[in-house]
PDB file of C-alpha atoms in Angstrom:
ATOM      1  CA  MET A 140      85.817 143.748 135.095  1.00  0.00           C
ATOM      2  CA  VAL A 141      88.287 142.462 132.505  1.00  0.00           C
ATOM      3  CA  MET A 142      90.462 145.572 132.968  1.00  0.00           C
ATOM      4  CA  ILE A 143      90.445 145.087 136.734  1.00  0.00           C
ATOM      5  CA  ASP A 144      91.439 141.437 136.344  1.00  0.00           C
ATOM      6  CA  GLU A 145      94.274 142.437 134.014  1.00  0.00           C
ATOM      7  CA  ARG A 146      95.546 145.029 136.510  1.00  0.00           C
ATOM      8  CA  VAL A 147      95.453 142.455 139.287  1.00  0.00           C
ATOM      9  CA  ARG A 148      97.408 139.999 137.151  1.00  0.00           C
ATOM     10  CA  ARG A 149     100.016 142.625 136.277  1.00  0.00           C
ATOM     11  CA  ALA A 150     100.418 143.633 139.929  1.00  0.00           C
ATOM     12  CA  SER A 151     100.759 139.980 140.862  1.00  0.00           C
ATOM     13  CA  ARG A 152     103.434 139.484 138.198  1.00  0.00           C
ATOM     14  CA  ARG A 153     105.347 142.529 139.452  1.00  0.00           C
ATOM     15  CA  ARG A 154     105.266 141.269 143.032  1.00  0.00           C
ATOM     16  CA  GLY A 155     106.373 137.861 141.831  1.00  0.00           C
ATOM     17  CA  ALA A 156     109.266 139.373 139.856  1.00  0.00           C
ATOM     18  CA  VAL A 157     110.432 141.440 142.833  1.00  0.00           C
ATOM     19  CA  GLY A 158     110.227 138.411 145.098  1.00  0.00           C
ATOM     20  CA  TRP A 159     112.138 136.236 142.658  1.00  0.00           C
ATOM     21  CA  TRP A 160     114.907 138.806 142.192  1.00  0.00           C
ATOM     22  CA  TRP A 161     115.291 139.014 145.966  1.00  0.00           C
ATOM     23  CA  ILE A 162     115.559 135.215 146.189  1.00  0.00           C
ATOM     24  CA  ALA A 163     118.035 135.037 143.295  1.00  0.00           C
ATOM     25  CA  LEU A 164     120.287 137.852 144.516  1.00  0.00           C
ATOM     26  CA  SER A 165     120.287 136.676 148.135  1.00  0.00           C
ATOM     27  CA  ALA A 166     121.099 133.145 146.972  1.00  0.00           C
ATOM     28  CA  VAL A 167     124.058 134.340 144.906  1.00  0.00           C
ATOM     29  CA  ALA A 168     125.298 136.568 147.743  1.00  0.00           C
ATOM     30  CA  ILE A 169     125.250 133.763 150.311  1.00  0.00           C
ATOM     31  CA  ALA A 170     126.678 131.262 147.808  1.00  0.00           C
ATOM     32  CA  VAL A 171     129.702 133.514 147.335  1.00  0.00           C
ATOM     33  CA  LEU A 172     130.140 135.035 150.795  1.00  0.00           C
ATOM     34  CA  ALA A 173     129.277 132.171 153.155  1.00  0.00           C
ATOM     35  CA  PRO A 174     131.967 129.674 152.024  1.00  0.00           C
ATOM     36  CA  LEU A 175     134.592 132.403 151.529  1.00  0.00           C
ATOM     37  CA  PRO A 176     135.973 132.511 155.116  1.00  0.00           C
ATOM     38  CA  TYR A 177     136.412 128.720 155.112  1.00  0.00           C
ATOM     39  CA  LEU A 178     138.258 128.856 151.792  1.00  0.00           C
ATOM     40  CA  THR A 179     140.602 131.663 152.833  1.00  0.00           C
ATOM     41  CA  ASP A 180     141.432 130.596 156.396  1.00  0.00           C
ATOM     42  CA  SER A 181     141.814 127.377 158.367  1.00  0.00           C
ATOM     43  CA  LEU A 182     139.200 126.052 160.767  1.00  0.00           C
ATOM     44  CA  ARG A 183     141.608 126.642 163.643  1.00  0.00           C
ATOM     45  CA  GLY A 184     142.208 130.229 162.562  1.00  0.00           C
ATOM     46  CA  LEU A 185     138.482 130.894 162.278  1.00  0.00           C
ATOM     47  CA  ALA A 186     137.862 129.232 165.646  1.00  0.00           C
ATOM     48  CA  GLU A 187     140.418 131.549 167.246  1.00  0.00           C
ATOM     49  CA  GLY A 188     138.387 134.406 165.783  1.00  0.00           C
ATOM     50  CA  HIS A 189     135.299 133.138 167.656  1.00  0.00           C
ATOM     51  CA  ASP A 190     133.628 131.343 164.744  1.00  0.00           C
ATOM     52  CA  GLN A 191     131.583 128.792 166.700  1.00  0.00           C
ATOM     53  CA  ILE A 192     130.838 126.571 163.714  1.00  0.00           C
ATOM     54  CA  ALA A 193     134.534 126.340 162.816  1.00  0.00           C
ATOM     55  CA  ALA A 194     135.373 125.697 166.488  1.00  0.00           C
ATOM     56  CA  ASN A 195     132.950 122.771 166.454  1.00  0.00           C
ATOM     57  CA  TYR A 196     134.929 121.032 163.703  1.00  0.00           C
ATOM     58  CA  VAL A 197     138.499 121.756 164.812  1.00  0.00           C
ATOM     59  CA  PRO A 198     138.678 118.712 167.147  1.00  0.00           C
ATOM     60  CA  ARG A 199     136.789 116.454 164.741  1.00  0.00           C
ATOM     61  CA  PRO A 200     138.559 113.703 162.749  1.00  0.00           C
ATOM     62  CA  SER A 201     139.828 114.559 159.285  1.00  0.00           C
ATOM     63  CA  TRP A 202     136.970 112.726 157.521  1.00  0.00           C
ATOM     64  CA  ALA A 203     134.455 114.936 159.309  1.00  0.00           C
ATOM     65  CA  GLN A 204     136.354 118.055 158.275  1.00  0.00           C
ATOM     66  CA  VAL A 205     136.393 116.815 154.666  1.00  0.00           C
ATOM     67  CA  ALA A 206     132.621 116.265 154.868  1.00  0.00           C
ATOM     68  CA  PHE A 207     132.243 119.805 156.211  1.00  0.00           C
ATOM     69  CA  TYR A 208     134.132 121.292 153.264  1.00  0.00           C
ATOM     70  CA  VAL A 209     132.181 119.129 150.796  1.00  0.00           C
ATOM     71  CA  HIS A 210     128.960 120.357 152.380  1.00  0.00           C
ATOM     72  CA  ILE A 211     129.775 124.064 152.195  1.00  0.00           C
ATOM     73  CA  GLY A 212     131.493 123.859 148.795  1.00  0.00           C
ATOM     74  CA  CYS A 213     128.876 121.788 146.987  1.00  0.00           C
ATOM     75  CA  GLY A 214     126.024 123.506 148.799  1.00  0.00           C
ATOM     76  CA  GLY A 215     127.385 126.900 147.784  1.00  0.00           C
ATOM     77  CA  LEU A 216     127.741 125.849 144.142  1.00  0.00           C
ATOM     78  CA  ALA A 217     124.198 124.427 144.079  1.00  0.00           C
ATOM     79  CA  LEU A 218     122.893 127.681 145.554  1.00  0.00           C
ATOM     80  CA  LEU A 219     124.848 129.707 142.994  1.00  0.00           C
ATOM     81  CA  LEU A 220     123.621 127.745 139.958  1.00  0.00           C
ATOM     82  CA  SER A 221     120.004 127.113 140.944  1.00  0.00           C
ATOM     83  CA  PRO A 222     118.410 130.540 140.345  1.00  0.00           C
ATOM     84  CA  ALA A 223     119.484 130.603 136.692  1.00  0.00           C
ATOM     85  CA  GLN A 224     117.844 127.203 136.160  1.00  0.00           C
ATOM     86  CA  PHE A 225     114.418 128.786 136.575  1.00  0.00           C
ATOM     87  CA  ALA A 226     115.018 131.442 133.901  1.00  0.00           C
ATOM     88  CA  ALA A 227     112.709 130.624 130.964  1.00  0.00           C
ATOM     89  CA  ARG A 228     114.866 132.617 128.529  1.00  0.00           C
ATOM     90  CA  LEU A 229     117.966 130.635 129.409  1.00  0.00           C
ATOM     91  CA  ARG A 230     116.114 127.350 128.932  1.00  0.00           C
ATOM     92  CA  ALA A 231     114.819 128.518 125.547  1.00  0.00           C
ATOM     93  CA  ARG A 232     117.998 130.122 124.215  1.00  0.00           C
ATOM     94  CA  ALA A 233     120.642 127.855 125.710  1.00  0.00           C
ATOM     95  CA  PRO A 234     119.070 124.496 126.555  1.00  0.00           C
ATOM     96  CA  ARG A 235     122.454 122.773 126.648  1.00  0.00           C
ATOM     97  CA  VAL A 236     123.719 125.237 129.268  1.00  0.00           C
ATOM     98  CA  HIS A 237     120.542 124.649 131.253  1.00  0.00           C
ATOM     99  CA  ARG A 238     121.048 120.877 131.132  1.00  0.00           C
ATOM    100  CA  VAL A 239     124.725 120.985 132.086  1.00  0.00           C
ATOM    101  CA  CYS A 240     124.206 123.462 134.930  1.00  0.00           C
ATOM    102  CA  GLY A 241     121.200 121.461 136.107  1.00  0.00           C
ATOM    103  CA  ARG A 242     123.202 118.247 136.287  1.00  0.00           C
ATOM    104  CA  VAL A 243     126.005 119.995 138.174  1.00  0.00           C
ATOM    105  CA  ALA A 244     123.545 121.606 140.580  1.00  0.00           C
ATOM    106  CA  MET A 245     121.721 118.330 141.254  1.00  0.00           C
ATOM    107  CA  GLY A 246     124.998 116.485 141.724  1.00  0.00           C
ATOM    108  CA  CYS A 247     126.103 119.151 144.194  1.00  0.00           C
ATOM    109  CA  MET A 248     122.812 118.822 146.083  1.00  0.00           C
ATOM    110  CA  VAL A 249     123.319 115.071 146.426  1.00  0.00           C
ATOM    111  CA  LEU A 250     126.911 115.503 147.626  1.00  0.00           C
ATOM    112  CA  ALA A 251     126.068 118.362 149.991  1.00  0.00           C
ATOM    113  CA  GLY A 252     123.048 116.491 151.333  1.00  0.00           C
ATOM    114  CA  SER A 253     125.109 113.339 151.875  1.00  0.00           C
ATOM    115  CA  ALA A 254     127.773 115.330 153.709  1.00  0.00           C
ATOM    116  CA  GLY A 255     125.007 116.985 155.718  1.00  0.00           C
ATOM    117  CA  LEU A 256     123.768 113.562 156.835  1.00  0.00           C
ATOM    118  CA  VAL A 257     127.281 112.705 157.990  1.00  0.00           C
ATOM    119  CA  LEU A 258     127.610 115.993 159.871  1.00  0.00           C
ATOM    120  CA  ALA A 259     124.107 116.098 161.391  1.00  0.00           C
ATOM    121  CA  PRO A 260     125.066 114.224 164.604  1.00  0.00           C
ATOM    122  CA  MET A 261     127.958 116.668 165.149  1.00  0.00           C
ATOM    123  CA  ASN A 262     125.937 119.883 164.927  1.00  0.00           C
ATOM    124  CA  LEU A 263     125.762 122.531 167.653  1.00  0.00           C
ATOM    125  CA  ALA A 264     122.048 122.049 168.374  1.00  0.00           C
ATOM    126  CA  GLY A 265     122.185 118.518 169.738  1.00  0.00           C
ATOM    127  CA  ALA A 266     119.320 116.104 169.102  1.00  0.00           C
ATOM    128  CA  VAL A 267     117.118 118.817 167.578  1.00  0.00           C
ATOM    129  CA  GLY A 268     119.863 119.656 165.105  1.00  0.00           C
ATOM    130  CA  THR A 269     120.470 116.013 164.263  1.00  0.00           C
ATOM    131  CA  ALA A 270     116.770 115.579 163.469  1.00  0.00           C
ATOM    132  CA  GLY A 271     116.402 118.900 161.633  1.00  0.00           C
ATOM    133  CA  PHE A 272     119.586 118.892 159.594  1.00  0.00           C
ATOM    134  CA  GLY A 273     119.400 115.124 159.055  1.00  0.00           C
ATOM    135  CA  THR A 274     115.884 115.357 157.629  1.00  0.00           C
ATOM    136  CA  LEU A 275     116.960 118.290 155.491  1.00  0.00           C
ATOM    137  CA  GLY A 276     119.858 116.291 154.062  1.00  0.00           C
ATOM    138  CA  ALA A 277     117.713 113.246 153.309  1.00  0.00           C
ATOM    139  CA  LEU A 278     114.968 115.258 151.612  1.00  0.00           C
ATOM    140  CA  TRP A 279     117.509 117.329 149.693  1.00  0.00           C
ATOM    141  CA  ILE A 280     119.011 114.173 148.190  1.00  0.00           C
ATOM    142  CA  GLY A 281     115.578 112.697 147.499  1.00  0.00           C
ATOM    143  CA  PHE A 282     114.212 115.793 145.755  1.00  0.00           C
ATOM    144  CA  ALA A 283     117.318 116.239 143.582  1.00  0.00           C
ATOM    145  CA  VAL A 284     117.228 112.583 142.518  1.00  0.00           C
ATOM    146  CA  ALA A 285     113.474 112.800 141.826  1.00  0.00           C
ATOM    147  CA  ALA A 286     114.003 115.892 139.647  1.00  0.00           C
ATOM    148  CA  TYR A 287     116.752 114.144 137.690  1.00  0.00           C
ATOM    149  CA  ARG A 288     114.746 110.946 137.217  1.00  0.00           C
ATOM    150  CA  ALA A 289     111.698 112.918 136.055  1.00  0.00           C
ATOM    151  CA  ILE A 290     113.600 114.748 133.326  1.00  0.00           C
ATOM    152  CA  ARG A 291     115.319 111.530 132.240  1.00  0.00           C
ATOM    153  CA  ARG A 292     111.917 109.978 131.514  1.00  0.00           C
ATOM    154  CA  GLY A 293     110.747 113.156 129.763  1.00  0.00           C
ATOM    155  CA  ASP A 294     108.302 114.331 132.452  1.00  0.00           C
ATOM    156  CA  VAL A 295     109.088 118.059 132.330  1.00  0.00           C
ATOM    157  CA  ALA A 296     106.203 119.153 134.577  1.00  0.00           C
ATOM    158  CA  SER A 297     107.181 116.726 137.328  1.00  0.00           C
ATOM    159  CA  HIS A 298     110.850 117.679 136.911  1.00  0.00           C
ATOM    160  CA  ARG A 299     110.050 121.351 137.476  1.00  0.00           C
ATOM    161  CA  ARG A 300     107.992 120.605 140.587  1.00  0.00           C
ATOM    162  CA  TRP A 301     110.765 118.529 142.137  1.00  0.00           C
ATOM    163  CA  ALA A 302     113.347 121.164 141.141  1.00  0.00           C
ATOM    164  CA  VAL A 303     111.331 123.845 142.959  1.00  0.00           C
ATOM    165  CA  ARG A 304     111.231 121.678 146.084  1.00  0.00           C
ATOM    166  CA  ALA A 305     114.953 120.959 145.834  1.00  0.00           C
ATOM    167  CA  PHE A 306     115.721 124.665 145.521  1.00  0.00           C
ATOM    168  CA  ALA A 307     113.510 125.418 148.538  1.00  0.00           C
ATOM    169  CA  LEU A 308     115.831 123.189 150.556  1.00  0.00           C
ATOM    170  CA  THR A 309     118.953 124.630 148.935  1.00  0.00           C
ATOM    171  CA  TYR A 310     117.716 128.087 149.985  1.00  0.00           C
ATOM    172  CA  ALA A 311     117.887 126.901 153.609  1.00  0.00           C
ATOM    173  CA  ALA A 312     121.493 128.150 153.548  1.00  0.00           C
ATOM    174  CA  VAL A 313     120.166 131.683 153.100  1.00  0.00           C
ATOM    175  CA  MET A 314     117.339 131.407 155.603  1.00  0.00           C
ATOM    176  CA  LEU A 315     119.576 129.898 158.288  1.00  0.00           C
ATOM    177  CA  ARG A 316     121.745 132.987 158.200  1.00  0.00           C
ATOM    178  CA  LEU A 317     118.814 135.399 158.010  1.00  0.00           C
ATOM    179  CA  TRP A 318     117.142 133.736 160.987  1.00  0.00           C
ATOM    180  CA  LEU A 319     120.376 133.901 162.986  1.00  0.00           C
ATOM    181  CA  VAL A 320     120.759 137.608 162.138  1.00  0.00           C
ATOM    182  CA  LEU A 321     117.267 138.126 163.561  1.00  0.00           C
ATOM    183  CA  LEU A 322     117.285 135.689 166.483  1.00  0.00           C
ATOM    184  CA  VAL A 323     120.733 136.337 167.986  1.00  0.00           C
ATOM    185  CA  PRO A 324     120.120 140.058 168.711  1.00  0.00           C
ATOM    186  CA  LEU A 325     116.582 139.192 169.839  1.00  0.00           C
ATOM    187  CA  HIS A 326     117.920 136.792 172.457  1.00  0.00           C
ATOM    188  CA  GLU A 327     120.507 139.352 173.528  1.00  0.00           C
ATOM    189  CA  VAL A 328     117.846 142.023 174.074  1.00  0.00           C
ATOM    190  CA  VAL A 329     114.969 139.942 175.423  1.00  0.00           C
ATOM    191  CA  ALA A 330     116.863 137.340 177.468  1.00  0.00           C
ATOM    192  CA  GLY A 331     119.897 139.508 178.299  1.00  0.00           C
ATOM    193  CA  LEU A 332     122.345 136.903 176.972  1.00  0.00           C
ATOM    194  CA  ASP A 333     125.849 137.569 175.731  1.00  0.00           C
ATOM    195  CA  GLU A 334     126.575 137.012 172.047  1.00  0.00           C
ATOM    196  CA  ASP A 335     127.873 133.436 172.377  1.00  0.00           C
ATOM    197  CA  ALA A 336     124.977 132.309 174.570  1.00  0.00           C
ATOM    198  CA  ALA A 337     122.479 134.065 172.285  1.00  0.00           C
ATOM    199  CA  PHE A 338     123.974 132.251 169.280  1.00  0.00           C
ATOM    200  CA  ASP A 339     123.698 128.895 171.053  1.00  0.00           C
ATOM    201  CA  ARG A 340     120.057 129.554 171.967  1.00  0.00           C
ATOM    202  CA  ALA A 341     119.176 130.748 168.457  1.00  0.00           C
ATOM    203  CA  TYR A 342     120.920 127.760 166.882  1.00  0.00           C
ATOM    204  CA  LEU A 343     118.535 125.432 168.716  1.00  0.00           C
ATOM    205  CA  ILE A 344     115.667 126.826 166.616  1.00  0.00           C
ATOM    206  CA  VAL A 345     117.109 127.027 163.110  1.00  0.00           C
ATOM    207  CA  PRO A 346     117.597 123.314 162.235  1.00  0.00           C
ATOM    208  CA  PHE A 347     113.916 123.134 161.246  1.00  0.00           C
ATOM    209  CA  LEU A 348     113.137 126.833 160.868  1.00  0.00           C
ATOM    210  CA  CYS A 349     115.642 127.290 158.031  1.00  0.00           C
ATOM    211  CA  TRP A 350     113.874 124.873 155.666  1.00  0.00           C
ATOM    212  CA  VAL A 351     110.360 123.854 156.745  1.00  0.00           C
ATOM    213  CA  PRO A 352     108.771 127.263 155.935  1.00  0.00           C
ATOM    214  CA  ASN A 353     110.620 127.292 152.584  1.00  0.00           C
ATOM    215  CA  LEU A 354     109.120 123.954 151.643  1.00  0.00           C
ATOM    216  CA  LEU A 355     105.633 124.990 152.744  1.00  0.00           C
ATOM    217  CA  VAL A 356     105.838 128.154 150.629  1.00  0.00           C
ATOM    218  CA  ALA A 357     107.071 126.110 147.657  1.00  0.00           C
ATOM    219  CA  GLU A 358     104.126 123.715 147.984  1.00  0.00           C
ATOM    220  CA  VAL A 359     101.644 126.600 148.141  1.00  0.00           C
ATOM    221  CA  MET A 360     103.189 128.151 145.020  1.00  0.00           C
ATOM    222  CA  LEU A 361     103.071 124.842 143.149  1.00  0.00           C
ATOM    223  CA  ARG A 362      99.424 124.293 144.061  1.00  0.00           C
ATOM    224  CA  ARG A 363      98.484 127.822 142.985  1.00  0.00           C
ATOM    225  CA  ARG A 364     100.369 127.449 139.723  1.00  0.00           C
ATOM    226  CA  ARG A 365      98.670 124.157 138.952  1.00  0.00           C
ATOM    227  CA  SER A 366      95.264 125.603 139.861  1.00  0.00           C
ATOM    228  CA  GLY A 367      95.917 128.696 137.713  1.00  0.00           C
ATOM    229  CA  ARG A 368      96.927 126.590 134.731  1.00  0.00           C
ATOM    230  CA  GLU A 369      93.844 124.403 135.039  1.00  0.00           C
ATOM    231  CA  THR A 370      91.582 127.454 135.264  1.00  0.00           C
ATOM    232  CA  HIS A 371      93.348 129.184 132.375  1.00  0.00           C
ATOM    233  CA  GLY A 372      93.221 126.045 130.259  1.00  0.00           C
ATOM    234  CA  ALA A 373      89.506 125.700 130.950  1.00  0.00           C
ATOM    235  CA  GLY A 374      88.864 129.139 129.507  1.00  0.00           C
ATOM    236  CA  GLY A 375      88.674 131.078 132.771  1.00  0.00           C
ATOM    237  CA  HIS A 376      90.536 134.165 133.844  1.00  0.00           C
ATOM    238  CA  GLY A 377      93.127 132.402 136.012  1.00  0.00           C
ATOM    239  CA  ARG A 378      96.717 133.467 136.099  1.00  0.00           C
ATOM    240  CA  PRO A 379      98.588 132.356 132.971  1.00  0.00           C
ATOM    241  CA  PRO A 380     101.287 129.722 133.316  1.00  0.00           C
ATOM    242  CA  VAL A 381     104.617 130.931 134.691  1.00  0.00           C
ATOM    243  CA  THR A 382     107.641 128.959 133.525  1.00  0.00           C
TER     244      THR A 382
END
């Protein structure tokens, strides 16, 4: 029985490692690739190339365009830095790097979330988008601030929980694009829509879909981790702590 339990734990760790590497690599890829077109071309140029998001901001006032660039720039940097913050070896070997990168990432989340709140009423999905992206922005700011306040008062466990939640929202940038990759062709095939119409229809769904499942998964993981630690600490055969 002990050998079976050990095999189960090892298999679980392997699945967890594979899943985490996928999350980390996809986060880095989107963090680098998603902002790149907006940094190498103008909004007008991208709009002429049928980029609907860029086209949405071309007629907007300059302050809205600045907010858009703050959102994609700071959001991309937060997405780029966040995966490394969960690496236990980095925290142990280079705690100063962990602290500095963590502060930068949290600051970027607050700035990107604030810009997201400004931009939410201008999104392409109307009232649904305003509610979805607006709630995302507010929670993103709140979770980042909660993580920072927890570590400032020395509550490491609480800090890690809030950091996981904040990253779940940061990862919405990845899931938004993955959902669009899935939903746009689906609408083209099932509903017989052209690409632009299929994008518009798919974009009505993603304002909540890109982040609510992420947060639910994060909460399940946190509950399982806490339960496993309590069982392990009580002398049972629960999964050992993962940090």
